Amino acid sequence: ETGVTQSPTHLIKTRGQQVTLRCSSQSGHNTVSWYQQALGQGPQFIFQYYREEENGRGNFPPRFSGLQFPNYSSELNVNALELDDSALYLCASSLAGDPGELFFGEGSRLTVL
Amino acid sequence: AQSVTQLGSHVSVSEGALVLLRCNYSSSVPPYLFWYVQYPNQGLQLLLKYTSAATLVKGINGFEAEFKKSETSFHLTKPSAHMSDAAEYFCAFSGGYNKLIFGAGTRLAVHP
């Protein structure tokens, strides 16, 4: 069974740039969620994708966007990066209907200078 | 509004001592509750979950948690701490659509 994999593991960007983070979901999982974890805080829900469509969104501006592909992998895109976007971005996969058991990747650590 | 509160951002115990990490929730609907652990520079791993079956839930690595509706609590315990238990622990509430609402976390330190 292949777990959730994310890339890149670390990256550094400057303010105003754009970034794309990638996630491969666990085998058999059809739902992907993205979370932002700022330093010293708990993860915050960004959005979720199911059947290639956004299926719930947290309190994040539209410059945070995503995609899910037919193979259930996913991308998180952030435009016009701000310093406060510096965080660990976690991808989690799950089965639709399973009450909240998420399987997390190790995350992509983004630093915005 | 649904929320999760973890009492104590840092907990320190001696090896072999009882571990108690506190979590309280606020919800207008029956909750699904979870404890996740995060080791340094890693993602989150599920320790255990409550989904309205037994109120005492056993998880991995000897951890367990008890759901107490009257106290709106879901505290995590382990009878005897091990050095390898040192990590960040997050209590989480399922807010629908498989969306999790996390607490701020409790960092557990275990000293010899």
Short mmCIF file of C-alpha atoms in Angstrom, two decimals:
data_model
loop_
_atom_site.label_atom_id
_atom_site.label_comp_id
_atom_site.label_asym_id
_atom_site.label_seq_id
_atom_site.Cartn_x
_atom_site.Cartn_y
_atom_site.Cartn_z
CA GLU A 1 0.00 0.00 0.00
CA THR A 2 1.51 3.32 -1.09
CA GLY A 3 1.17 6.15 1.38
CA VAL A 4 0.62 9.84 0.75
CA THR A 5 3.60 11.49 -0.91
CA GLN A 6 4.23 15.21 -1.29
CA SER A 7 6.69 17.25 -3.31
CA PRO A 8 8.76 19.25 -2.94
CA THR A 9 9.70 18.71 0.68
CA HIS A 10 11.22 22.16 1.09
CA LEU A 11 11.17 25.30 -1.00
CA ILE A 12 11.97 28.97 -0.69
CA LYS A 13 10.11 31.69 -2.56
CA THR A 14 9.98 35.48 -2.44
CA ARG A 15 6.98 37.68 -1.86
CA GLY A 16 4.72 37.99 -4.87
CA GLN A 17 5.82 34.75 -6.46
CA GLN A 18 3.61 31.75 -7.14
CA VAL A 19 4.06 28.19 -5.90
CA THR A 20 2.66 24.77 -6.80
CA LEU A 21 2.74 21.90 -4.34
CA ARG A 22 1.95 18.34 -5.35
CA CYS A 23 0.39 15.37 -3.61
CA SER A 24 -0.16 11.74 -4.51
CA SER A 25 -2.92 10.20 -2.47
CA GLN A 26 -2.86 6.81 -0.80
CA SER A 27 -3.88 3.95 -3.03
CA GLY A 28 -7.66 3.57 -3.14
CA HIS A 29 -8.42 6.99 -1.63
CA ASN A 30 -10.65 9.32 -3.63
CA THR A 31 -10.58 12.46 -1.49
CA VAL A 32 -7.72 14.86 -0.94
CA SER A 33 -7.53 17.64 1.63
CA TRP A 34 -4.94 20.35 2.14
CA TYR A 35 -3.96 21.90 5.44
CA GLN A 36 -1.67 24.76 6.38
CA GLN A 37 0.35 24.40 9.57
CA ALA A 38 2.08 27.56 10.70
CA LEU A 39 4.96 27.23 13.13
CA GLY A 40 3.73 26.30 16.61
CA GLN A 41 0.10 25.90 15.55
CA GLY A 42 -2.31 23.17 14.63
CA PRO A 43 -3.13 22.47 10.99
CA GLN A 44 -5.78 24.69 9.41
CA PHE A 45 -8.12 23.33 6.73
CA ILE A 46 -7.61 24.96 3.33
CA PHE A 47 -9.89 22.91 1.08
CA GLN A 48 -10.87 19.43 0.00
CA TYR A 49 -11.28 17.82 -3.41
CA TYR A 50 -13.53 14.94 -4.36
CA ARG A 51 -14.19 13.76 -7.89
CA GLU A 52 -11.98 16.56 -9.20
CA GLU A 53 -14.13 19.28 -7.66
CA GLU A 54 -13.68 21.44 -4.58
CA ASN A 55 -15.81 19.98 -1.81
CA GLY A 56 -15.43 22.34 1.10
CA ARG A 57 -13.15 25.28 1.80
CA GLY A 58 -11.73 26.87 4.91
CA ASN A 59 -11.09 30.53 5.58
CA PHE A 60 -8.43 31.07 2.93
CA PRO A 61 -8.42 33.70 0.17
CA PRO A 62 -8.97 32.83 -3.51
CA ARG A 63 -5.26 33.05 -4.24
CA PHE A 64 -5.16 29.58 -2.70
CA SER A 65 -6.46 27.22 -5.35
CA GLY A 66 -6.25 23.56 -6.13
CA LEU A 67 -6.78 20.77 -8.58
CA GLN A 68 -7.52 17.08 -8.35
CA PHE A 69 -6.69 14.80 -11.23
CA PRO A 70 -8.46 11.63 -12.42
CA ASN A 71 -5.88 9.50 -10.59
CA TYR A 72 -6.85 11.40 -7.38
CA SER A 73 -3.52 13.19 -7.11
CA SER A 74 -3.74 16.87 -6.34
CA GLU A 75 -2.03 20.24 -6.54
CA LEU A 76 -2.16 23.25 -4.30
CA ASN A 77 -1.40 26.58 -5.95
CA VAL A 78 -0.73 29.79 -4.09
CA ASN A 79 -0.45 33.05 -5.99
CA ALA A 80 0.98 36.38 -4.88
CA LEU A 81 2.85 34.84 -1.95
CA GLU A 82 2.92 36.73 1.32
CA LEU A 83 5.32 36.35 4.23
CA ASP A 84 2.53 34.81 6.33
CA ASP A 85 2.20 31.99 3.81
CA SER A 86 5.37 30.51 5.26
CA ALA A 87 4.22 27.20 6.74
CA LEU A 88 4.16 23.46 6.44
CA TYR A 89 1.55 22.43 3.88
CA LEU A 90 0.06 19.03 4.55
CA CYS A 91 -1.86 16.89 2.13
CA ALA A 92 -4.19 14.21 3.43
CA SER A 93 -6.11 11.54 1.59
CA SER A 94 -9.20 9.66 2.67
CA LEU A 95 -12.22 7.76 1.48
CA ALA A 96 -15.37 9.80 1.00
CA GLY A 97 -17.81 9.00 3.78
CA ASP A 98 -15.18 7.77 6.24
CA PRO A 99 -15.73 9.89 9.34
CA GLY A 100 -12.59 11.94 9.30
CA GLU A 101 -9.78 9.41 9.25
CA LEU A 102 -7.17 11.19 7.20
CA PHE A 103 -3.82 9.86 6.09
CA PHE A 104 -1.22 12.61 5.96
CA GLY A 105 1.89 13.10 3.92
CA GLU A 106 5.05 14.51 5.46
CA GLY A 107 4.35 17.94 4.11
CA SER A 108 5.98 20.63 2.02
CA ARG A 109 7.71 23.33 4.01
CA LEU A 110 7.39 26.69 2.28
CA THR A 111 9.47 29.67 3.29
CA VAL A 112 8.55 33.05 1.84
CA LEU A 113 11.23 35.73 2.04
CA ALA B 1 -19.38 27.10 16.49
CA GLN B 2 -17.41 23.88 16.55
CA SER B 3 -14.02 24.06 18.21
CA VAL B 4 -11.35 22.08 19.99
CA THR B 5 -9.32 23.29 22.93
CA GLN B 6 -6.18 21.60 24.17
CA LEU B 7 -5.22 22.57 27.69
CA GLY B 8 -1.49 23.01 28.08
CA SER B 9 0.77 23.72 25.17
CA HIS B 10 3.64 21.88 26.87
CA VAL B 11 3.56 18.83 29.12
CA SER B 12 6.64 17.28 30.65
CA VAL B 13 6.71 13.87 32.33
CA SER B 14 9.30 11.43 33.57
CA GLU B 15 9.86 8.17 31.76
CA GLY B 16 7.45 5.61 33.23
CA ALA B 17 5.01 8.22 34.51
CA LEU B 18 1.39 8.66 33.48
CA VAL B 19 0.73 10.76 30.41
CA LEU B 20 -2.42 12.88 30.40
CA LEU B 21 -3.12 15.28 27.55
CA ARG B 22 -6.34 17.25 27.79
CA CYS B 23 -8.82 18.04 25.04
CA ASN B 24 -12.23 19.67 25.22
CA TYR B 25 -14.58 20.20 22.32
CA SER B 26 -17.55 22.34 21.51
CA SER B 27 -20.15 21.01 19.10
CA SER B 28 -23.87 21.15 18.48
CA VAL B 29 -23.84 17.75 16.75
CA PRO B 30 -22.50 14.37 17.83
CA PRO B 31 -18.77 14.61 17.33
CA TYR B 32 -16.18 12.45 15.74
CA LEU B 33 -12.97 13.00 17.68
CA PHE B 34 -9.38 12.11 16.95
CA TRP B 35 -5.90 12.25 18.38
CA TYR B 36 -2.98 12.62 15.98
CA VAL B 37 0.73 12.59 16.75
CA GLN B 38 3.39 14.52 14.88
CA TYR B 39 7.07 13.70 15.21
CA PRO B 40 9.63 16.35 14.25
CA ASN B 41 9.69 17.14 10.54
CA GLN B 42 6.98 14.62 9.80
CA GLY B 43 3.30 14.57 8.93
CA LEU B 44 0.52 13.55 11.27
CA GLN B 45 -0.22 9.99 12.28
CA LEU B 46 -3.56 8.84 13.65
CA LEU B 47 -3.34 7.55 17.23
CA LEU B 48 -7.02 6.80 17.77
CA LYS B 49 -10.53 7.92 16.91
CA TYR B 50 -13.97 8.09 18.50
CA THR B 51 -16.92 7.59 16.18
CA SER B 52 -19.84 7.08 18.60
CA ALA B 53 -19.15 3.44 19.42
CA ALA B 54 -17.36 2.59 22.67
CA THR B 55 -16.55 5.63 24.79
CA LEU B 56 -13.14 4.24 25.77
CA VAL B 57 -11.01 4.09 22.69
CA LYS B 58 -7.72 2.27 22.46
CA GLY B 59 -5.11 3.38 20.01
CA ILE B 60 -1.60 2.60 18.91
CA ASN B 61 1.52 2.70 21.08
CA GLY B 62 -0.46 2.07 24.29
CA PHE B 63 -2.50 5.27 24.16
CA GLU B 64 -6.19 5.46 24.93
CA ALA B 65 -8.81 8.17 25.25
CA GLU B 66 -12.21 8.38 26.89
CA PHE B 67 -15.12 10.29 25.43
CA LYS B 68 -17.11 12.04 28.16
CA LYS B 69 -20.15 13.79 26.77
CA SER B 70 -21.10 15.39 30.09
CA GLU B 71 -17.68 17.03 30.29
CA THR B 72 -17.28 17.56 26.51
CA SER B 73 -13.84 16.03 26.88
CA PHE B 74 -11.66 13.53 25.05
CA HIS B 75 -8.46 13.32 27.09
CA LEU B 76 -5.55 11.18 25.93
CA THR B 77 -3.74 8.94 28.40
CA LYS B 78 -0.93 6.44 28.54
CA PRO B 79 -0.08 4.60 31.77
CA SER B 80 3.69 4.68 31.34
CA ALA B 81 5.57 7.19 29.22
CA HIS B 82 8.44 6.15 27.00
CA MET B 83 11.16 8.37 25.62
CA SER B 84 9.87 7.66 22.11
CA ASP B 85 6.52 9.28 23.02
CA ALA B 86 8.10 12.74 22.87
CA ALA B 87 6.23 14.51 20.08
CA GLU B 88 3.45 17.00 19.35
CA TYR B 89 -0.07 15.74 19.93
CA PHE B 90 -3.16 17.16 18.29
CA CYS B 91 -6.77 16.65 19.20
CA ALA B 92 -9.14 17.04 16.27
CA PHE B 93 -12.86 17.24 15.61
CA SER B 94 -14.54 16.18 12.42
CA GLY B 95 -16.50 19.08 11.03
CA GLY B 96 -18.05 17.35 8.05
CA TYR B 97 -16.78 16.59 4.52
CA ASN B 98 -13.91 14.74 6.25
CA LYS B 99 -12.74 18.18 7.34
CA LEU B 100 -10.80 18.18 10.61
CA ILE B 101 -10.67 21.04 13.08
CA PHE B 102 -7.45 20.77 15.06
CA GLY B 103 -6.50 22.05 18.44
CA ALA B 104 -3.33 24.08 18.84
CA GLY B 105 -1.37 21.03 19.95
CA THR B 106 0.44 19.86 23.07
CA ARG B 107 4.15 19.22 22.99
CA LEU B 108 5.03 16.25 25.18
CA ALA B 109 8.52 16.03 26.60
CA VAL B 110 9.69 12.85 28.32
CA HIS B 111 12.76 13.02 30.50
CA PRO B 112 14.76 10.20 32.07
#
